[in-house]
PDB file of C-alpha atoms in Angstrom:
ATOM      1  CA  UNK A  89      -2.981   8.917  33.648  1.00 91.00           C
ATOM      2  CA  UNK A  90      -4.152  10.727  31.135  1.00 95.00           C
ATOM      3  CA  UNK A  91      -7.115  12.103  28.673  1.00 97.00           C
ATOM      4  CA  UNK A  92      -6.764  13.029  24.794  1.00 98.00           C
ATOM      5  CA  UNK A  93      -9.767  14.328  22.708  1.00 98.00           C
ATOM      6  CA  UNK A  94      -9.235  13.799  19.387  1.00 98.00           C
ATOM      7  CA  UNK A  95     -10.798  16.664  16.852  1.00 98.00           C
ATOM      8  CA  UNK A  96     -13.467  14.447  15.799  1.00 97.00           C
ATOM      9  CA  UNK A  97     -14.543  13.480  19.073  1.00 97.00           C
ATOM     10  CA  UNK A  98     -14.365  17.231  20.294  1.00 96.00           C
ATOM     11  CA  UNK A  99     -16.807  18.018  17.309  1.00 96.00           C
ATOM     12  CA  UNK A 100     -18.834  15.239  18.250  1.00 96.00           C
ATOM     13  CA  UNK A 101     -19.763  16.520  22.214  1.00 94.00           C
ATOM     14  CA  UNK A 102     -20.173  19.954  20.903  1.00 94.00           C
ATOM     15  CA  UNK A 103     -22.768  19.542  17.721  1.00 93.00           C
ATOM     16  CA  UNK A 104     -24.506  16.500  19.371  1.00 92.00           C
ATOM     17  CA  UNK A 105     -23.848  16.878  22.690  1.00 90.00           C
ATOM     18  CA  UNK A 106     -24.239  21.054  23.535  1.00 88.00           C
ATOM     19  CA  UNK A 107     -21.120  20.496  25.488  1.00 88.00           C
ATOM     20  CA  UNK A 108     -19.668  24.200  24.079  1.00 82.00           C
ATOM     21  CA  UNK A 109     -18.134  25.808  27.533  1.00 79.00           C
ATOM     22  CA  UNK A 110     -19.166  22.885  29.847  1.00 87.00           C
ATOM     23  CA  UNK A 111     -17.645  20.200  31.633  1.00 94.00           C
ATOM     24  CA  UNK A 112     -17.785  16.213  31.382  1.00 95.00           C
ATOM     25  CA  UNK A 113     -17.037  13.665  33.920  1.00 95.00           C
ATOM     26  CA  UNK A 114     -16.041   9.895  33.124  1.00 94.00           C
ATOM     27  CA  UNK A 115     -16.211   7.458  35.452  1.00 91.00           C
ATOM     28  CA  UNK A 116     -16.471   3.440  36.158  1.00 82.00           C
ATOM     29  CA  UNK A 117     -19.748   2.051  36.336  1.00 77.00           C
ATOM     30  CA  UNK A 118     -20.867  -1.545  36.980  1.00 71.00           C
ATOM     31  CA  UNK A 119     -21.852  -4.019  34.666  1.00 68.00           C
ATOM     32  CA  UNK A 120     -20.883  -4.138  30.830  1.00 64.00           C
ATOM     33  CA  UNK A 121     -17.270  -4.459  29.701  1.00 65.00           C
ATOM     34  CA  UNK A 122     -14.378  -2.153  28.319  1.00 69.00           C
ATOM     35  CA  UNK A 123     -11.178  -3.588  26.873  1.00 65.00           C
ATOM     36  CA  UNK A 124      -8.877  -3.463  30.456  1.00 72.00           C
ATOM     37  CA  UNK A 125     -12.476  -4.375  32.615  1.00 72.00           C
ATOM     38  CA  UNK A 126     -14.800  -7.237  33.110  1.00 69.00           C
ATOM     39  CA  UNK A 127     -17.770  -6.119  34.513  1.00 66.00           C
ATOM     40  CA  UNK A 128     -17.363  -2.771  34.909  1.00 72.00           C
ATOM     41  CA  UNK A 129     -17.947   0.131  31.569  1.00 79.00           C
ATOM     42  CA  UNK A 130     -17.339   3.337  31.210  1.00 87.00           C
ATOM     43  CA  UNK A 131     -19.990   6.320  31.661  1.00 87.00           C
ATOM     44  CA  UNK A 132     -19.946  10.042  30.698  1.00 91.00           C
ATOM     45  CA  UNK A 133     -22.255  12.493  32.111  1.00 92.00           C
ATOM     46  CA  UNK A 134     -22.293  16.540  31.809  1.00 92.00           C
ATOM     47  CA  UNK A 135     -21.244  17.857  34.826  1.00 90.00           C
ATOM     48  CA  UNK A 136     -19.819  21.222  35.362  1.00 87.00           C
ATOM     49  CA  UNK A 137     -18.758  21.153  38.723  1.00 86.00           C
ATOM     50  CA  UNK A 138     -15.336  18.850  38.504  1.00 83.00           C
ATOM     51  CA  UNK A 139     -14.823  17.382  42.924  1.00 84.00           C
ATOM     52  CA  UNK A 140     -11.279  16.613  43.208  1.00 87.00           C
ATOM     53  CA  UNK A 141     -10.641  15.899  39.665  1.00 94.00           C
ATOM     54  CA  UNK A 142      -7.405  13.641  39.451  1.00 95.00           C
ATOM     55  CA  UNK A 143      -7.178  14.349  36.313  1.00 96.00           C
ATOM     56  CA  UNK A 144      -7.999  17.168  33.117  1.00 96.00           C
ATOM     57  CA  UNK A 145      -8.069  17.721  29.741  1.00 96.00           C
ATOM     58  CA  UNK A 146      -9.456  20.684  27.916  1.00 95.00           C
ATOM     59  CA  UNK A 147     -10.147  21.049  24.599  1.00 95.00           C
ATOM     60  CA  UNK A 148     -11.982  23.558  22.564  1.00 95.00           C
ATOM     61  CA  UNK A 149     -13.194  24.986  25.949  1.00 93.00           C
ATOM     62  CA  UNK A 150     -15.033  21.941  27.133  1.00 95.00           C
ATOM     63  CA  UNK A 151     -13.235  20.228  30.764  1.00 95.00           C
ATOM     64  CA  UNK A 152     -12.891  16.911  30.426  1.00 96.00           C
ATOM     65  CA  UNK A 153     -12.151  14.955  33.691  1.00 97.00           C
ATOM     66  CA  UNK A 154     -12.112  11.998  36.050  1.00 95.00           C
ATOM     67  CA  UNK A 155     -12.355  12.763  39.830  1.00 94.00           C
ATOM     68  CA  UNK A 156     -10.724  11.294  42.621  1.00 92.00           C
ATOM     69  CA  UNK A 157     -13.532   8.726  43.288  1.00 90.00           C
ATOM     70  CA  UNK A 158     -13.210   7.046  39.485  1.00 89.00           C
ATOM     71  CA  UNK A 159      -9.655   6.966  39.504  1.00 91.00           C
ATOM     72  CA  UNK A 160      -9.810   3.181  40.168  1.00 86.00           C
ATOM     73  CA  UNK A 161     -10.660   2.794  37.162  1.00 84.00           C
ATOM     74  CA  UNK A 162      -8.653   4.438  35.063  1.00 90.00           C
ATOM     75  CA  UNK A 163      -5.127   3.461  37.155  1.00 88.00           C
ATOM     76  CA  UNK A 164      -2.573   2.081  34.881  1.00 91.00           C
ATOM     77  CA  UNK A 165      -4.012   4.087  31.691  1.00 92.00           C
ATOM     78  CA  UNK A 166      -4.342   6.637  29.873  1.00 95.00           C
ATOM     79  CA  UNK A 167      -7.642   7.610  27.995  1.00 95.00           C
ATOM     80  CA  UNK A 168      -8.322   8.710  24.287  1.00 97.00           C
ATOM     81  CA  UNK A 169     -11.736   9.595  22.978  1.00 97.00           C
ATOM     82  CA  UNK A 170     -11.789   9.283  19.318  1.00 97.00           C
ATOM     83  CA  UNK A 171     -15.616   9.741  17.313  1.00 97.00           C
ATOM     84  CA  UNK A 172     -16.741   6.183  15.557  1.00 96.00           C
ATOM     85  CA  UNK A 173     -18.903   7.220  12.675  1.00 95.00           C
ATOM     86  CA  UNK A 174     -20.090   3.780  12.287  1.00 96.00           C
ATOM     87  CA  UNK A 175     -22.205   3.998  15.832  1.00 95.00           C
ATOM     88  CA  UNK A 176     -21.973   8.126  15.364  1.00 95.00           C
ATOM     89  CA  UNK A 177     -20.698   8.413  19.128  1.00 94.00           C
ATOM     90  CA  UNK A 178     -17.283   8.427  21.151  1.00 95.00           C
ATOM     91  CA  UNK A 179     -15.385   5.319  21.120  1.00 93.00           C
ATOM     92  CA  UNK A 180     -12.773   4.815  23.837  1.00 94.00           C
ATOM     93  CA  UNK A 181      -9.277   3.620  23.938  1.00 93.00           C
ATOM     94  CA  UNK A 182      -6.936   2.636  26.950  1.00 91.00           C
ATOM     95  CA  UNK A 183      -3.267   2.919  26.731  1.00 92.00           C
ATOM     96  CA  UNK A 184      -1.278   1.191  29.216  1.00 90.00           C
ATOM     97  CA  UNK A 185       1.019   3.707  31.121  1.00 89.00           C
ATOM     98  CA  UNK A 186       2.870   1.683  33.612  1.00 84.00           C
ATOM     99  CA  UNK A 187       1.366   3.608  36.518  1.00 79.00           C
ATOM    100  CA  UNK A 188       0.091   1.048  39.069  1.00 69.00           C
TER     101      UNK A 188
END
């Protein structure tokens, strides 16, 4: 399991966002959809204080992570965050890694 931040995407949480320096958390949430989950989506949320993160990224000095109570949902993939300029906001891809 991993997570990639693409450029655009970094640019993205930092001009619209604030997120210079900071940290953000994703994590499974219910109700809503995602390509690999029915009934479950995916939320962000600042948070600067990563509790047994499972997993890190870091790019341009923001921490991005998923802690030990998410990891359900991310088993089995790995995440990229790309920027959609068609909804101007992140758009999320899942990449099957075999891990299960």
């Amino acid at each position: 399991m991993k997570i990639t931040v693409t450029d655009r995407a970094s640019e993205w949480f930092q001009n619209d966002m604030g997120m210079t320096g900071r940290g953000v958390r994703f994590f499974g949430k219910v109700y809503g959809k995602t390509p690999v989950h029915q009934g479950f989506s995916l939320g962000m949320t600042p948070d600067d204080n990563p509790r047994d993160p499972v997993v890190t990224t870091k790019k341009d000095g923001v921490t991005y992570y998923i802690t030990e109570g998410d990891e359900w949902f991310f088993i089995g993939y790995d995440l990229t965050i790309d920027y959609d300029p068609q909804t101007d906001g992140p758009t999320y891809i899942y990449t099957g890694n075999g891990e299960l």
